[in-house]
Amino acid sequence: MNDTVRVIVDKTFLFNDLPSASALSVSGDSIYVAGDDTPVLYQLDKTFRQVGRFLLLPHFAGQQRIPKPQKPDLESMAEGFCDGQPCLALFGSGSLSPQRDSMYLFFPGAPDSTQVFDVNFLYQQIRESAAITADELNIEGAVIAGETLHLFNRGRNFVASLSWPQLLKSLYQKTNIFDLKVVISPVSLPTHQGVPMGFSGATLAPGTNWVLFTATVEDTDNWYDDGEILGSYAGGLYLPENGAAEITWLAPVTDHNGVGVKDKIESITCLHTDVQGYLHALAVTDNDDGTSKLLKIIIKMNP
């Protein structure tokens, strides 16, 4: 593992009217942010100004925050294609059924055409394939790489991989929904101050075949309740078509002085690689108080 990588928070932006940021993605010139307990998807421009709000859950229209027992817990967002059209796939965590067993397809080119699907059957297959109990499922990251969907589970850290086109076919045609092949790749993450770290987000690194992921260290007895944030990490993960997942590097997220940040990083997305070979990314944090932060991050692969 390469331990020379530095992950630095370059700038921080506070959003007082964007609660519980939990997932983000870049599509075209826009940044899209979802909250785990808000009924809308937020659109930001390149200057991080809010330019759009799109209602995902009409039955919660008018509510700034959805009560915890009812929230869809949208914790991950992946950019992909559906019927040849760019789309964003948002996934509920699956940590509470049926409230958190949905997938939303948002189309940036047709923002009023959002589709929602019940993916309980998929989550049940993941539980069976990973040999976990119902309360051990907690999907926190999603990546669509070519025709493969990778879902990142927190707690019992593993990646569940399956065919993205086959999943869409099953959902649209409502046939063969139990014939999906799910491959489970366990990932061993270290502890921080004796507390386990768990996946919190993932994105495909541009022009590469590796995944950039985030992991947080939260002092809690379970993955349902919030706890004290002890630190956040970022890392590189190689997911071969056949074989075990391999962590290529792992580093704490720090400020410019090397002090670890205590923000609860929930999701990350890549922007570009500069002439020095540094990777620029955006991350969001959930402050657990109705506000959120957007972090501009620089990843120095060769400091």
PDB file of C-alpha atoms in Angstrom:
ATOM      1  CA  MET A   1       0.000   0.000   0.000  1.00  0.00           C
ATOM      2  CA  ASN A   2       1.235   3.491  -0.896  1.00  0.00           C
ATOM      3  CA  ASP A   3       1.330   5.501   2.347  1.00  0.00           C
ATOM      4  CA  THR A   4       2.808   8.702   0.863  1.00  0.00           C
ATOM      5  CA  VAL A   5      -0.465  10.150  -0.432  1.00  0.00           C
ATOM      6  CA  ARG A   6      -1.770  13.365   1.161  1.00  0.00           C
ATOM      7  CA  VAL A   7      -5.458  14.309   1.148  1.00  0.00           C
ATOM      8  CA  ILE A   8      -5.872  18.006   1.925  1.00  0.00           C
ATOM      9  CA  VAL A   9      -9.001  20.108   2.413  1.00  0.00           C
ATOM     10  CA  ASP A  10      -8.208  23.210   0.376  1.00  0.00           C
ATOM     11  CA  LYS A  11     -11.434  25.192   0.887  1.00  0.00           C
ATOM     12  CA  THR A  12     -14.663  24.766   2.843  1.00  0.00           C
ATOM     13  CA  PHE A  13     -18.120  26.107   1.990  1.00  0.00           C
ATOM     14  CA  LEU A  14     -20.997  26.069   4.504  1.00  0.00           C
ATOM     15  CA  PHE A  15     -24.600  25.584   3.349  1.00  0.00           C
ATOM     16  CA  ASN A  16     -27.163  26.590   5.955  1.00  0.00           C
ATOM     17  CA  ASP A  17     -30.155  25.661   3.792  1.00  0.00           C
ATOM     18  CA  LEU A  18     -28.931  22.289   2.506  1.00  0.00           C
ATOM     19  CA  PRO A  19     -29.499  19.722   5.255  1.00  0.00           C
ATOM     20  CA  SER A  20     -27.782  16.397   5.829  1.00  0.00           C
ATOM     21  CA  ALA A  21     -25.681  16.225   2.639  1.00  0.00           C
ATOM     22  CA  SER A  22     -25.004  12.567   1.984  1.00  0.00           C
ATOM     23  CA  ALA A  23     -24.316  12.069  -1.738  1.00  0.00           C
ATOM     24  CA  LEU A  24     -23.035  14.108  -4.646  1.00  0.00           C
ATOM     25  CA  SER A  25     -22.076  13.776  -8.281  1.00  0.00           C
ATOM     26  CA  VAL A  26     -21.019  15.964 -11.182  1.00  0.00           C
ATOM     27  CA  SER A  27     -22.962  15.881 -14.435  1.00  0.00           C
ATOM     28  CA  GLY A  28     -22.104  18.327 -17.197  1.00  0.00           C
ATOM     29  CA  ASP A  29     -21.488  21.742 -15.675  1.00  0.00           C
ATOM     30  CA  SER A  30     -23.562  21.043 -12.578  1.00  0.00           C
ATOM     31  CA  ILE A  31     -22.986  19.519  -9.169  1.00  0.00           C
ATOM     32  CA  TYR A  32     -25.881  17.570  -7.661  1.00  0.00           C
ATOM     33  CA  VAL A  33     -26.207  17.022  -3.917  1.00  0.00           C
ATOM     34  CA  ALA A  34     -28.687  14.826  -2.062  1.00  0.00           C
ATOM     35  CA  GLY A  35     -29.429  14.797   1.648  1.00  0.00           C
ATOM     36  CA  ASP A  36     -30.330  11.649   3.522  1.00  0.00           C
ATOM     37  CA  ASP A  37     -33.425  13.234   5.084  1.00  0.00           C
ATOM     38  CA  THR A  38     -34.509  15.836   2.534  1.00  0.00           C
ATOM     39  CA  PRO A  39     -37.071  15.280  -0.253  1.00  0.00           C
ATOM     40  CA  VAL A  40     -35.213  17.313  -2.875  1.00  0.00           C
ATOM     41  CA  LEU A  41     -32.070  17.048  -5.001  1.00  0.00           C
ATOM     42  CA  TYR A  42     -29.989  20.228  -5.034  1.00  0.00           C
ATOM     43  CA  GLN A  43     -28.226  21.577  -8.124  1.00  0.00           C
ATOM     44  CA  LEU A  44     -25.129  23.772  -7.783  1.00  0.00           C
ATOM     45  CA  ASP A  45     -23.155  25.568 -10.467  1.00  0.00           C
ATOM     46  CA  LYS A  46     -19.366  25.605 -10.732  1.00  0.00           C
ATOM     47  CA  THR A  47     -19.171  28.473  -8.238  1.00  0.00           C
ATOM     48  CA  PHE A  48     -21.148  26.332  -5.743  1.00  0.00           C
ATOM     49  CA  ARG A  49     -24.185  28.584  -5.972  1.00  0.00           C
ATOM     50  CA  GLN A  50     -27.508  26.800  -5.638  1.00  0.00           C
ATOM     51  CA  VAL A  51     -29.339  27.072  -8.968  1.00  0.00           C
ATOM     52  CA  GLY A  52     -31.961  24.336  -8.753  1.00  0.00           C
ATOM     53  CA  ARG A  53     -34.060  22.144  -6.470  1.00  0.00           C
ATOM     54  CA  PHE A  54     -35.793  19.044  -7.800  1.00  0.00           C
ATOM     55  CA  LEU A  55     -38.442  17.200  -5.816  1.00  0.00           C
ATOM     56  CA  LEU A  56     -37.659  13.483  -5.539  1.00  0.00           C
ATOM     57  CA  LEU A  57     -40.250  12.544  -2.912  1.00  0.00           C
ATOM     58  CA  PRO A  58     -43.551  14.340  -3.639  1.00  0.00           C
ATOM     59  CA  HIS A  59     -45.260  12.864  -0.547  1.00  0.00           C
ATOM     60  CA  PHE A  60     -42.798  14.821   1.608  1.00  0.00           C
ATOM     61  CA  ALA A  61     -43.149  18.074  -0.359  1.00  0.00           C
ATOM     62  CA  GLY A  62     -42.785  21.143   1.821  1.00  0.00           C
ATOM     63  CA  GLN A  63     -40.729  19.420   4.502  1.00  0.00           C
ATOM     64  CA  GLN A  64     -37.177  20.643   4.979  1.00  0.00           C
ATOM     65  CA  ARG A  65     -36.201  17.453   6.814  1.00  0.00           C
ATOM     66  CA  ILE A  66     -37.934  14.075   6.943  1.00  0.00           C
ATOM     67  CA  PRO A  67     -38.241  12.347  10.351  1.00  0.00           C
ATOM     68  CA  LYS A  68     -35.574   9.682  10.826  1.00  0.00           C
ATOM     69  CA  PRO A  69     -37.929   6.648  10.914  1.00  0.00           C
ATOM     70  CA  GLN A  70     -39.425   7.705   7.558  1.00  0.00           C
ATOM     71  CA  LYS A  71     -36.455   9.100   5.664  1.00  0.00           C
ATOM     72  CA  PRO A  72     -35.303   7.316   2.459  1.00  0.00           C
ATOM     73  CA  ASP A  73     -31.672   7.657   3.584  1.00  0.00           C
ATOM     74  CA  LEU A  74     -30.213   8.388   0.152  1.00  0.00           C
ATOM     75  CA  GLU A  75     -26.533   7.849   0.904  1.00  0.00           C
ATOM     76  CA  SER A  76     -25.032   7.241  -2.538  1.00  0.00           C
ATOM     77  CA  MET A  77     -25.221   8.605  -6.061  1.00  0.00           C
ATOM     78  CA  ALA A  78     -23.590   7.285  -9.233  1.00  0.00           C
ATOM     79  CA  GLU A  79     -23.402   8.752 -12.717  1.00  0.00           C
ATOM     80  CA  GLY A  80     -24.299   6.374 -15.527  1.00  0.00           C
ATOM     81  CA  PHE A  81     -26.511   5.848 -18.544  1.00  0.00           C
ATOM     82  CA  CYS A  82     -30.071   4.614 -18.899  1.00  0.00           C
ATOM     83  CA  ASP A  83     -31.433   3.982 -22.401  1.00  0.00           C
ATOM     84  CA  GLY A  84     -28.510   5.992 -23.748  1.00  0.00           C
ATOM     85  CA  GLN A  85     -29.328   9.026 -21.601  1.00  0.00           C
ATOM     86  CA  PRO A  86     -27.057  10.342 -18.831  1.00  0.00           C
ATOM     87  CA  CYS A  87     -28.608   9.662 -15.457  1.00  0.00           C
ATOM     88  CA  LEU A  88     -27.849   9.815 -11.771  1.00  0.00           C
ATOM     89  CA  ALA A  89     -28.739   6.723  -9.755  1.00  0.00           C
ATOM     90  CA  LEU A  90     -29.450   7.428  -6.084  1.00  0.00           C
ATOM     91  CA  PHE A  91     -29.697   4.534  -3.640  1.00  0.00           C
ATOM     92  CA  GLY A  92     -31.299   4.225  -0.232  1.00  0.00           C
ATOM     93  CA  SER A  93     -29.026   2.654   2.358  1.00  0.00           C
ATOM     94  CA  GLY A  94     -31.198  -0.427   2.896  1.00  0.00           C
ATOM     95  CA  SER A  95     -30.611  -0.107   6.641  1.00  0.00           C
ATOM     96  CA  LEU A  96     -34.356   0.020   7.358  1.00  0.00           C
ATOM     97  CA  SER A  97     -36.921  -1.776   5.229  1.00  0.00           C
ATOM     98  CA  PRO A  98     -39.014  -0.762   3.348  1.00  0.00           C
ATOM     99  CA  GLN A  99     -38.316   2.945   3.949  1.00  0.00           C
ATOM    100  CA  ARG A 100     -34.724   2.779   2.658  1.00  0.00           C
ATOM    101  CA  ASP A 101     -35.065   0.200  -0.114  1.00  0.00           C
ATOM    102  CA  SER A 102     -35.513   2.546  -3.087  1.00  0.00           C
ATOM    103  CA  MET A 103     -33.442   3.583  -6.099  1.00  0.00           C
ATOM    104  CA  TYR A 104     -34.123   6.885  -7.846  1.00  0.00           C
ATOM    105  CA  LEU A 105     -33.133   7.610 -11.440  1.00  0.00           C
ATOM    106  CA  PHE A 106     -32.687  11.323 -12.065  1.00  0.00           C
ATOM    107  CA  PHE A 107     -32.115  12.589 -15.611  1.00  0.00           C
ATOM    108  CA  PRO A 108     -30.269  15.950 -15.723  1.00  0.00           C
ATOM    109  CA  GLY A 109     -31.549  16.539 -19.261  1.00  0.00           C
ATOM    110  CA  ALA A 110     -35.143  15.910 -18.174  1.00  0.00           C
ATOM    111  CA  PRO A 111     -35.285  16.760 -14.469  1.00  0.00           C
ATOM    112  CA  ASP A 112     -39.059  16.267 -14.246  1.00  0.00           C
ATOM    113  CA  SER A 113     -38.788  12.630 -15.364  1.00  0.00           C
ATOM    114  CA  THR A 114     -37.404  11.087 -12.181  1.00  0.00           C
ATOM    115  CA  GLN A 115     -38.197   7.403 -11.758  1.00  0.00           C
ATOM    116  CA  VAL A 116     -38.287   5.457  -8.494  1.00  0.00           C
ATOM    117  CA  PHE A 117     -37.913   1.705  -8.039  1.00  0.00           C
ATOM    118  CA  ASP A 118     -38.214  -0.719  -5.154  1.00  0.00           C
ATOM    119  CA  VAL A 119     -34.873  -2.554  -4.911  1.00  0.00           C
ATOM    120  CA  ASN A 120     -35.684  -4.655  -1.864  1.00  0.00           C
ATOM    121  CA  PHE A 121     -35.106  -7.788  -3.956  1.00  0.00           C
ATOM    122  CA  LEU A 122     -31.578  -6.595  -4.789  1.00  0.00           C
ATOM    123  CA  TYR A 123     -30.774  -5.752  -1.192  1.00  0.00           C
ATOM    124  CA  GLN A 124     -32.054  -9.157  -0.103  1.00  0.00           C
ATOM    125  CA  GLN A 125     -29.761 -10.815  -2.644  1.00  0.00           C
ATOM    126  CA  ILE A 126     -26.834  -8.782  -1.317  1.00  0.00           C
ATOM    127  CA  ARG A 127     -27.620  -9.881   2.246  1.00  0.00           C
ATOM    128  CA  GLU A 128     -27.748 -13.511   1.173  1.00  0.00           C
ATOM    129  CA  SER A 129     -24.598 -13.311  -0.964  1.00  0.00           C
ATOM    130  CA  ALA A 130     -22.637 -11.544   1.784  1.00  0.00           C
ATOM    131  CA  ALA A 131     -24.114 -13.752   4.529  1.00  0.00           C
ATOM    132  CA  ILE A 132     -25.118 -10.758   6.647  1.00  0.00           C
ATOM    133  CA  THR A 133     -28.142 -10.007   8.784  1.00  0.00           C
ATOM    134  CA  ALA A 134     -30.767  -7.427   7.864  1.00  0.00           C
ATOM    135  CA  ASP A 135     -29.305  -4.773  10.164  1.00  0.00           C
ATOM    136  CA  GLU A 136     -25.791  -5.184   8.720  1.00  0.00           C
ATOM    137  CA  LEU A 137     -26.762  -3.802   5.304  1.00  0.00           C
ATOM    138  CA  ASN A 138     -25.857  -0.120   4.957  1.00  0.00           C
ATOM    139  CA  ILE A 139     -25.133   1.016   1.389  1.00  0.00           C
ATOM    140  CA  GLU A 140     -23.063   4.220   1.535  1.00  0.00           C
ATOM    141  CA  GLY A 141     -21.394   4.436  -1.877  1.00  0.00           C
ATOM    142  CA  ALA A 142     -22.181   3.623  -5.493  1.00  0.00           C
ATOM    143  CA  VAL A 143     -20.077   3.560  -8.657  1.00  0.00           C
ATOM    144  CA  ILE A 144     -21.126   2.668 -12.197  1.00  0.00           C
ATOM    145  CA  ALA A 145     -18.019   1.587 -14.108  1.00  0.00           C
ATOM    146  CA  GLY A 146     -18.908   0.660 -17.657  1.00  0.00           C
ATOM    147  CA  GLU A 147     -21.634  -1.962 -17.329  1.00  0.00           C
ATOM    148  CA  THR A 148     -20.913  -2.816 -13.695  1.00  0.00           C
ATOM    149  CA  LEU A 149     -22.592  -1.315 -10.645  1.00  0.00           C
ATOM    150  CA  HIS A 150     -20.540  -1.395  -7.452  1.00  0.00           C
ATOM    151  CA  LEU A 151     -22.313  -0.787  -4.129  1.00  0.00           C
ATOM    152  CA  PHE A 152     -20.204  -0.072  -1.033  1.00  0.00           C
ATOM    153  CA  ASN A 153     -21.464  -1.367   2.302  1.00  0.00           C
ATOM    154  CA  ARG A 154     -20.484   0.307   5.575  1.00  0.00           C
ATOM    155  CA  GLY A 155     -19.803  -1.585   8.788  1.00  0.00           C
ATOM    156  CA  ARG A 156     -19.289  -5.035   7.362  1.00  0.00           C
ATOM    157  CA  ASN A 157     -17.151  -3.357   4.697  1.00  0.00           C
ATOM    158  CA  PHE A 158     -17.557  -4.971   1.297  1.00  0.00           C
ATOM    159  CA  VAL A 159     -18.325  -4.126  -2.328  1.00  0.00           C
ATOM    160  CA  ALA A 160     -21.327  -5.753  -4.022  1.00  0.00           C
ATOM    161  CA  SER A 161     -20.904  -5.820  -7.819  1.00  0.00           C
ATOM    162  CA  LEU A 162     -23.525  -6.642 -10.438  1.00  0.00           C
ATOM    163  CA  SER A 163     -24.556  -5.893 -14.015  1.00  0.00           C
ATOM    164  CA  TRP A 164     -26.037  -2.405 -14.353  1.00  0.00           C
ATOM    165  CA  PRO A 165     -27.870  -3.163 -17.659  1.00  0.00           C
ATOM    166  CA  GLN A 166     -29.281  -6.367 -16.177  1.00  0.00           C
ATOM    167  CA  LEU A 167     -30.539  -4.520 -13.108  1.00  0.00           C
ATOM    168  CA  LEU A 168     -32.275  -1.924 -15.281  1.00  0.00           C
ATOM    169  CA  LYS A 169     -33.817  -4.654 -17.427  1.00  0.00           C
ATOM    170  CA  SER A 170     -35.117  -6.429 -14.341  1.00  0.00           C
ATOM    171  CA  LEU A 171     -36.608  -3.222 -12.954  1.00  0.00           C
ATOM    172  CA  TYR A 172     -38.271  -2.073 -16.172  1.00  0.00           C
ATOM    173  CA  GLN A 173     -39.575  -5.461 -17.265  1.00  0.00           C
ATOM    174  CA  LYS A 174     -40.216  -6.741 -13.734  1.00  0.00           C
ATOM    175  CA  THR A 175     -38.921 -10.146 -14.757  1.00  0.00           C
ATOM    176  CA  ASN A 176     -36.026 -12.325 -13.650  1.00  0.00           C
ATOM    177  CA  ILE A 177     -35.457 -10.046 -10.684  1.00  0.00           C
ATOM    178  CA  PHE A 178     -33.906 -12.889  -8.712  1.00  0.00           C
ATOM    179  CA  ASP A 179     -31.489 -13.929 -11.460  1.00  0.00           C
ATOM    180  CA  LEU A 180     -28.987 -11.131 -10.875  1.00  0.00           C
ATOM    181  CA  LYS A 181     -25.473 -12.321 -10.141  1.00  0.00           C
ATOM    182  CA  VAL A 182     -24.045 -10.410  -7.187  1.00  0.00           C
ATOM    183  CA  VAL A 183     -20.317 -10.682  -6.469  1.00  0.00           C
ATOM    184  CA  ILE A 184     -19.182  -9.773  -2.954  1.00  0.00           C
ATOM    185  CA  SER A 185     -15.644  -8.419  -2.437  1.00  0.00           C
ATOM    186  CA  PRO A 186     -14.768  -8.006   1.262  1.00  0.00           C
ATOM    187  CA  VAL A 187     -12.525  -5.026   2.056  1.00  0.00           C
ATOM    188  CA  SER A 188     -10.456  -4.848   5.223  1.00  0.00           C
ATOM    189  CA  LEU A 189     -10.192  -1.324   6.629  1.00  0.00           C
ATOM    190  CA  PRO A 190      -8.039  -0.539   9.680  1.00  0.00           C
ATOM    191  CA  THR A 191      -9.148   1.012  12.949  1.00  0.00           C
ATOM    192  CA  HIS A 192      -8.534   4.571  14.142  1.00  0.00           C
ATOM    193  CA  GLN A 193      -7.989   5.007  17.885  1.00  0.00           C
ATOM    194  CA  GLY A 194      -9.389   1.520  18.272  1.00  0.00           C
ATOM    195  CA  VAL A 195     -12.628   2.378  16.453  1.00  0.00           C
ATOM    196  CA  PRO A 196     -13.459   0.660  13.138  1.00  0.00           C
ATOM    197  CA  MET A 197     -13.750   2.795  10.039  1.00  0.00           C
ATOM    198  CA  GLY A 198     -16.487   2.245   7.497  1.00  0.00           C
ATOM    199  CA  PHE A 199     -17.126   3.194   3.881  1.00  0.00           C
ATOM    200  CA  SER A 200     -18.949   6.512   3.476  1.00  0.00           C
ATOM    201  CA  GLY A 201     -18.638   7.276  -0.246  1.00  0.00           C
ATOM    202  CA  ALA A 202     -17.060   6.244  -3.537  1.00  0.00           C
ATOM    203  CA  THR A 203     -16.485   7.531  -7.060  1.00  0.00           C
ATOM    204  CA  LEU A 204     -14.642   6.420 -10.182  1.00  0.00           C
ATOM    205  CA  ALA A 205     -11.317   8.210 -10.644  1.00  0.00           C
ATOM    206  CA  PRO A 206     -11.233   9.929 -14.068  1.00  0.00           C
ATOM    207  CA  GLY A 207      -9.449   8.061 -16.834  1.00  0.00           C
ATOM    208  CA  THR A 208      -8.498   5.187 -14.551  1.00  0.00           C
ATOM    209  CA  ASN A 209      -9.709   1.797 -13.430  1.00  0.00           C
ATOM    210  CA  TRP A 210      -9.585   2.529  -9.705  1.00  0.00           C
ATOM    211  CA  VAL A 211     -12.138   3.866  -7.245  1.00  0.00           C
ATOM    212  CA  LEU A 212     -11.623   6.800  -4.893  1.00  0.00           C
ATOM    213  CA  PHE A 213     -13.449   6.104  -1.639  1.00  0.00           C
ATOM    214  CA  THR A 214     -13.999   7.801   1.688  1.00  0.00           C
ATOM    215  CA  ALA A 215     -14.321   6.194   5.094  1.00  0.00           C
ATOM    216  CA  THR A 216     -15.295   7.762   8.387  1.00  0.00           C
ATOM    217  CA  VAL A 217     -14.565   6.788  11.954  1.00  0.00           C
ATOM    218  CA  GLU A 218     -17.714   7.201  14.041  1.00  0.00           C
ATOM    219  CA  ASP A 219     -17.812   6.200  17.700  1.00  0.00           C
ATOM    220  CA  THR A 220     -21.189   4.447  17.794  1.00  0.00           C
ATOM    221  CA  ASP A 221     -22.416   1.029  18.843  1.00  0.00           C
ATOM    222  CA  ASN A 222     -24.341   0.531  15.594  1.00  0.00           C
ATOM    223  CA  TRP A 223     -24.629   1.892  12.061  1.00  0.00           C
ATOM    224  CA  TYR A 224     -28.102   3.380  12.621  1.00  0.00           C
ATOM    225  CA  ASP A 225     -27.389   5.925  15.357  1.00  0.00           C
ATOM    226  CA  ASP A 226     -25.004   8.868  15.005  1.00  0.00           C
ATOM    227  CA  GLY A 227     -21.871   9.101  17.138  1.00  0.00           C
ATOM    228  CA  GLU A 228     -18.780  11.256  17.683  1.00  0.00           C
ATOM    229  CA  ILE A 229     -16.710  11.659  14.514  1.00  0.00           C
ATOM    230  CA  LEU A 230     -13.074  10.812  15.217  1.00  0.00           C
ATOM    231  CA  GLY A 231     -11.762  11.312  11.683  1.00  0.00           C
ATOM    232  CA  SER A 232     -12.248  10.758   7.966  1.00  0.00           C
ATOM    233  CA  TYR A 233     -10.050   8.980   5.442  1.00  0.00           C
ATOM    234  CA  ALA A 234      -9.763   8.705   1.669  1.00  0.00           C
ATOM    235  CA  GLY A 235      -8.274   5.830  -0.249  1.00  0.00           C
ATOM    236  CA  GLY A 236      -7.773   4.151  -3.578  1.00  0.00           C
ATOM    237  CA  LEU A 237      -9.383   0.808  -4.346  1.00  0.00           C
ATOM    238  CA  TYR A 238      -8.647  -1.437  -7.307  1.00  0.00           C
ATOM    239  CA  LEU A 239     -11.561  -3.654  -8.323  1.00  0.00           C
ATOM    240  CA  PRO A 240     -10.428  -6.272 -10.846  1.00  0.00           C
ATOM    241  CA  GLU A 241     -13.060  -8.146 -12.841  1.00  0.00           C
ATOM    242  CA  ASN A 242     -11.897 -11.342 -11.194  1.00  0.00           C
ATOM    243  CA  GLY A 243     -10.145 -11.398  -7.870  1.00  0.00           C
ATOM    244  CA  ALA A 244     -10.137  -9.657  -4.525  1.00  0.00           C
ATOM    245  CA  ALA A 245     -10.513  -5.911  -4.067  1.00  0.00           C
ATOM    246  CA  GLU A 246      -7.186  -4.252  -3.272  1.00  0.00           C
ATOM    247  CA  ILE A 247      -6.631  -1.027  -1.344  1.00  0.00           C
ATOM    248  CA  THR A 248      -3.730   0.749  -3.052  1.00  0.00           C
ATOM    249  CA  TRP A 249      -3.486   3.666  -0.620  1.00  0.00           C
ATOM    250  CA  LEU A 250      -5.224   5.098   2.424  1.00  0.00           C
ATOM    251  CA  ALA A 251      -4.670   8.507   4.023  1.00  0.00           C
ATOM    252  CA  PRO A 252      -6.362  10.721   6.614  1.00  0.00           C
ATOM    253  CA  VAL A 253      -8.169  13.805   5.377  1.00  0.00           C
ATOM    254  CA  THR A 254      -6.322  16.793   6.845  1.00  0.00           C
ATOM    255  CA  ASP A 255      -6.061  20.557   6.636  1.00  0.00           C
ATOM    256  CA  HIS A 256      -3.017  22.259   5.098  1.00  0.00           C
ATOM    257  CA  ASN A 257      -1.155  21.881   8.409  1.00  0.00           C
ATOM    258  CA  GLY A 258      -1.611  18.129   8.484  1.00  0.00           C
ATOM    259  CA  VAL A 259      -4.241  18.178  11.232  1.00  0.00           C
ATOM    260  CA  GLY A 260      -6.960  15.590  10.706  1.00  0.00           C
ATOM    261  CA  VAL A 261     -10.424  17.000  10.041  1.00  0.00           C
ATOM    262  CA  LYS A 262     -13.280  15.858  12.259  1.00  0.00           C
ATOM    263  CA  ASP A 263     -15.947  16.403   9.622  1.00  0.00           C
ATOM    264  CA  LYS A 264     -18.260  13.520   8.765  1.00  0.00           C
ATOM    265  CA  ILE A 265     -17.400  13.110   5.085  1.00  0.00           C
ATOM    266  CA  GLU A 266     -20.363  11.410   3.446  1.00  0.00           C
ATOM    267  CA  SER A 267     -19.537  11.348  -0.260  1.00  0.00           C
ATOM    268  CA  ILE A 268     -16.885  12.329  -2.788  1.00  0.00           C
ATOM    269  CA  THR A 269     -16.651  12.988  -6.521  1.00  0.00           C
ATOM    270  CA  CYS A 270     -13.665  13.712  -8.763  1.00  0.00           C
ATOM    271  CA  LEU A 271     -13.186  16.908 -10.755  1.00  0.00           C
ATOM    272  CA  HIS A 272      -9.885  16.738 -12.658  1.00  0.00           C
ATOM    273  CA  THR A 273      -6.166  16.036 -12.477  1.00  0.00           C
ATOM    274  CA  ASP A 274      -3.898  19.092 -12.745  1.00  0.00           C
ATOM    275  CA  VAL A 275      -0.520  19.461 -14.471  1.00  0.00           C
ATOM    276  CA  GLN A 276       1.282  18.373 -11.292  1.00  0.00           C
ATOM    277  CA  GLY A 277      -0.641  15.124 -11.244  1.00  0.00           C
ATOM    278  CA  TYR A 278      -2.730  16.158  -8.235  1.00  0.00           C
ATOM    279  CA  LEU A 279      -6.322  14.933  -8.206  1.00  0.00           C
ATOM    280  CA  HIS A 280      -8.965  17.545  -7.380  1.00  0.00           C
ATOM    281  CA  ALA A 281     -12.214  16.382  -5.812  1.00  0.00           C
ATOM    282  CA  LEU A 282     -15.320  17.581  -3.996  1.00  0.00           C
ATOM    283  CA  ALA A 283     -16.743  16.061  -0.841  1.00  0.00           C
ATOM    284  CA  VAL A 284     -19.786  16.784   1.291  1.00  0.00           C
ATOM    285  CA  THR A 285     -20.254  16.524   5.037  1.00  0.00           C
ATOM    286  CA  ASP A 286     -23.324  16.057   7.193  1.00  0.00           C
ATOM    287  CA  ASN A 287     -23.064  18.257  10.259  1.00  0.00           C
ATOM    288  CA  ASP A 288     -26.041  16.513  11.959  1.00  0.00           C
ATOM    289  CA  ASP A 289     -27.573  19.931  12.714  1.00  0.00           C
ATOM    290  CA  GLY A 290     -29.430  20.762   9.491  1.00  0.00           C
ATOM    291  CA  THR A 291     -26.395  22.282   7.777  1.00  0.00           C
ATOM    292  CA  SER A 292     -23.827  20.799   5.416  1.00  0.00           C
ATOM    293  CA  LYS A 293     -20.368  21.574   4.109  1.00  0.00           C
ATOM    294  CA  LEU A 294     -18.834  21.251   0.673  1.00  0.00           C
ATOM    295  CA  LEU A 295     -15.101  20.564   0.730  1.00  0.00           C
ATOM    296  CA  LYS A 296     -12.655  21.213  -2.093  1.00  0.00           C
ATOM    297  CA  ILE A 297     -10.017  18.523  -1.751  1.00  0.00           C
ATOM    298  CA  ILE A 298      -6.577  18.094  -3.300  1.00  0.00           C
ATOM    299  CA  ILE A 299      -5.084  14.613  -3.381  1.00  0.00           C
ATOM    300  CA  LYS A 300      -1.314  14.697  -3.759  1.00  0.00           C
ATOM    301  CA  MET A 301      -0.324  11.312  -5.063  1.00  0.00           C
ATOM    302  CA  ASN A 302       3.388  12.196  -5.199  1.00  0.00           C
ATOM    303  CA  PRO A 303       4.048  14.908  -2.593  1.00  0.00           C
TER     304      PRO A 303
END
